[in-house]
mmCIF file of C-alpha atoms in Angstrom:
data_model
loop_
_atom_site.group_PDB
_atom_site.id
_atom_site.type_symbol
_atom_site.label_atom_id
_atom_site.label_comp_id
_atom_site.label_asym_id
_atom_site.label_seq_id
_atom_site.Cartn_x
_atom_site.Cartn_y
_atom_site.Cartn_z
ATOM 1 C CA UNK A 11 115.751 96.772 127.749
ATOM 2 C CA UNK A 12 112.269 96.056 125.844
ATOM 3 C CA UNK A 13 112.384 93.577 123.436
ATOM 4 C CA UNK A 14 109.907 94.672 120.319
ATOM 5 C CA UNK A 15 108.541 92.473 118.467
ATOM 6 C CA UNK A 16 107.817 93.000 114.426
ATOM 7 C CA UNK A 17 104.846 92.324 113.024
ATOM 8 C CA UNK A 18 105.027 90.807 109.250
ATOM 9 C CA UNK A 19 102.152 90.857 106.876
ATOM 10 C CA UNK A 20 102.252 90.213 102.959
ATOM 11 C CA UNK A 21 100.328 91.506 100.330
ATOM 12 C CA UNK A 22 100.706 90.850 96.407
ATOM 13 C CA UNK A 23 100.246 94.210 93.750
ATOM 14 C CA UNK A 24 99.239 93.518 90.469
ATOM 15 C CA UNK A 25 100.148 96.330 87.413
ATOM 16 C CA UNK A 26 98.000 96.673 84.980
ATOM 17 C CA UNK A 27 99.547 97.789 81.621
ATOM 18 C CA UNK A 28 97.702 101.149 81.884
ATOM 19 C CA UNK A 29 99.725 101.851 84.992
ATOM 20 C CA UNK A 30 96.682 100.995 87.333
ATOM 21 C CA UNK A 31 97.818 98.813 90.477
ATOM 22 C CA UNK A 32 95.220 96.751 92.335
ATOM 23 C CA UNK A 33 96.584 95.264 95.727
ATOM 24 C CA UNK A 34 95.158 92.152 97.965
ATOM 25 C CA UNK A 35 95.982 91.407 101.238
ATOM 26 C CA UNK A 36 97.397 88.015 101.015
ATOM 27 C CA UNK A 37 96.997 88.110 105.740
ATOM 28 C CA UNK A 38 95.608 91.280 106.288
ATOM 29 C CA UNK A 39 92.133 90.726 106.219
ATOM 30 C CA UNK A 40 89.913 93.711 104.305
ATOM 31 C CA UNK A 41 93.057 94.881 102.466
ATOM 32 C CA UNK A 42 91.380 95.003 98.527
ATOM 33 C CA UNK A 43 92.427 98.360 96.923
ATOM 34 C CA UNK A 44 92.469 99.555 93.128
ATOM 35 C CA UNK A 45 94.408 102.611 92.182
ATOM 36 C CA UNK A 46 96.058 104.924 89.370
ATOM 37 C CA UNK A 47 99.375 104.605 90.665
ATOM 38 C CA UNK A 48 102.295 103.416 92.962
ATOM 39 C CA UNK A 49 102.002 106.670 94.396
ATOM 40 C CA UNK A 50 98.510 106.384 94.997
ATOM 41 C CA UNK A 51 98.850 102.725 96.273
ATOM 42 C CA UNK A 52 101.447 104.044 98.793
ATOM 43 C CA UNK A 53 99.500 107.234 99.723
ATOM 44 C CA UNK A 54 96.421 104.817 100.334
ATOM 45 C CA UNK A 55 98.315 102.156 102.544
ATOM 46 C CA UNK A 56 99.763 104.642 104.740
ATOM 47 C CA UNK A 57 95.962 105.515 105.697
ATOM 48 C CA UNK A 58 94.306 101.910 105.307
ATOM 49 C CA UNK A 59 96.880 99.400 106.443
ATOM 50 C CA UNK A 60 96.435 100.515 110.049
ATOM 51 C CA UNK A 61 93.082 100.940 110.198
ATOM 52 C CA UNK A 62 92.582 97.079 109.083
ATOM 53 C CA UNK A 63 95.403 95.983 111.520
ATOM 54 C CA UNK A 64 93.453 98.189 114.240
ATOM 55 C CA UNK A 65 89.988 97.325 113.301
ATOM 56 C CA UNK A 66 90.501 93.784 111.808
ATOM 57 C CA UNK A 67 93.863 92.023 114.125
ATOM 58 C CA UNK A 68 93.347 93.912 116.818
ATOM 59 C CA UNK A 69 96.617 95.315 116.836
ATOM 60 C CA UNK A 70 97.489 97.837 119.474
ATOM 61 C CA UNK A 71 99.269 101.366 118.539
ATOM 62 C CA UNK A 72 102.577 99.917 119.234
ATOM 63 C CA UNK A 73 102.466 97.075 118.075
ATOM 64 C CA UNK A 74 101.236 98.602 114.370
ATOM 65 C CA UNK A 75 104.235 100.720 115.029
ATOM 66 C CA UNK A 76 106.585 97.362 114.217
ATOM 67 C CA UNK A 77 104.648 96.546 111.275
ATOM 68 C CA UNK A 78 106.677 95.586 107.714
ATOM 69 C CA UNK A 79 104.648 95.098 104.784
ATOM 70 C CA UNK A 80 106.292 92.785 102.177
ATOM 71 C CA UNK A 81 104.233 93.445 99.184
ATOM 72 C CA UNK A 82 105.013 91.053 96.213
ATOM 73 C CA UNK A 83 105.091 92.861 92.596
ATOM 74 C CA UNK A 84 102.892 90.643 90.062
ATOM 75 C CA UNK A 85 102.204 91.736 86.094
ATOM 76 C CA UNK A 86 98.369 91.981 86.011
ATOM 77 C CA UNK A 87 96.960 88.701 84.655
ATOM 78 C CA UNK A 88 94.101 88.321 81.911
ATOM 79 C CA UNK A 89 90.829 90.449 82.474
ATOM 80 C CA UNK A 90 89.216 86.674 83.082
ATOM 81 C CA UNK A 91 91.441 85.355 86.143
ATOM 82 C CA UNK A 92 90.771 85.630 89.821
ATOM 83 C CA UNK A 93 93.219 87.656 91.465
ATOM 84 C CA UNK A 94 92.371 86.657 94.796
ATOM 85 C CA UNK A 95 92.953 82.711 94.149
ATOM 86 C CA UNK A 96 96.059 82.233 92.694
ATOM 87 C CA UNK A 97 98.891 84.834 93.303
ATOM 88 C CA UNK A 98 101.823 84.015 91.542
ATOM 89 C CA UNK A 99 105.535 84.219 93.093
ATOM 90 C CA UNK A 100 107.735 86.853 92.132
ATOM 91 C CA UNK A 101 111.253 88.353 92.695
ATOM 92 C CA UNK A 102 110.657 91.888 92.858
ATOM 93 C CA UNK A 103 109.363 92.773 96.655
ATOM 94 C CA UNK A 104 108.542 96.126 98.483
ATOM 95 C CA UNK A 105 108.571 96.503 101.814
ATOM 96 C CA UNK A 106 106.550 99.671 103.679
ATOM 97 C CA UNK A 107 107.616 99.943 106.998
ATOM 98 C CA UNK A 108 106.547 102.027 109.824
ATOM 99 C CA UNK A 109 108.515 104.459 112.070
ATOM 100 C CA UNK A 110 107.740 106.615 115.193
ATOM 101 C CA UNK A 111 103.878 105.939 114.932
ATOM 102 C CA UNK A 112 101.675 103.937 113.074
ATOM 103 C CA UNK A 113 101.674 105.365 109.789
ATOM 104 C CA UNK A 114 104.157 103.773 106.820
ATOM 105 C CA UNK A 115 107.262 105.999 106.336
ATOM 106 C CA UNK A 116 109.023 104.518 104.383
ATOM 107 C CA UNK A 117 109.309 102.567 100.588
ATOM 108 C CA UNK A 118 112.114 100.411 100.566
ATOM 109 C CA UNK A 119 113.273 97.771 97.932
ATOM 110 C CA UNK A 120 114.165 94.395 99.127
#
């Protein structure tokens, strides 16, 4: 029997009151992204997120394939702040996970 390993990496998501979400890669390294929506943010992930963990961890197929994402939900904070410095804690996590290849499947509330 094959023991798999799983592969975490965290990234914080900031909303905007407009509805716009940016997202930084807290240890994914090249993960910036600014978007419309959740549904964009998601739609976007699923094709970035391994492409950075290819390109920029050198992460193998399978292992991407036992990749979770724990992405920490932040209100957007003044026009002036850095987002990148200081990312506040929060409750309210995601968690995109992948299934049969390395693309994310699924959106699940932790």
């Amino acid at each position: 029997m094959k023991i798999i390993e799983q592969y975490k990496y965290t990234a914080t998501v900031y909303i905007y009151p407009s509805g716009r979400v940016a997202v930084h890669g807290n240890n994914i390294r090249g993960l910036i992204l600014e978007v419309d929506s959740i549904d964009e943010m998601r739609s976007e992930l699923l094709h970035l997120v391994p492409i950075l963990l290819r390109d920029n961890h050198k992460l193998s197929e399978e292992e991407i394939a036992n990749v979770i994402l724990l992405l920490s939900l932040q209100d957007a904070p003044s026009e002036d702040a850095d987002l990148v410095s200081h990312p506040a804690c929060s409750d309210q996590t995601l968690a995109l996970c992948w299934e049969d290849s390395p693309r994310l499947s699924l959106l699940v509330y932790a």
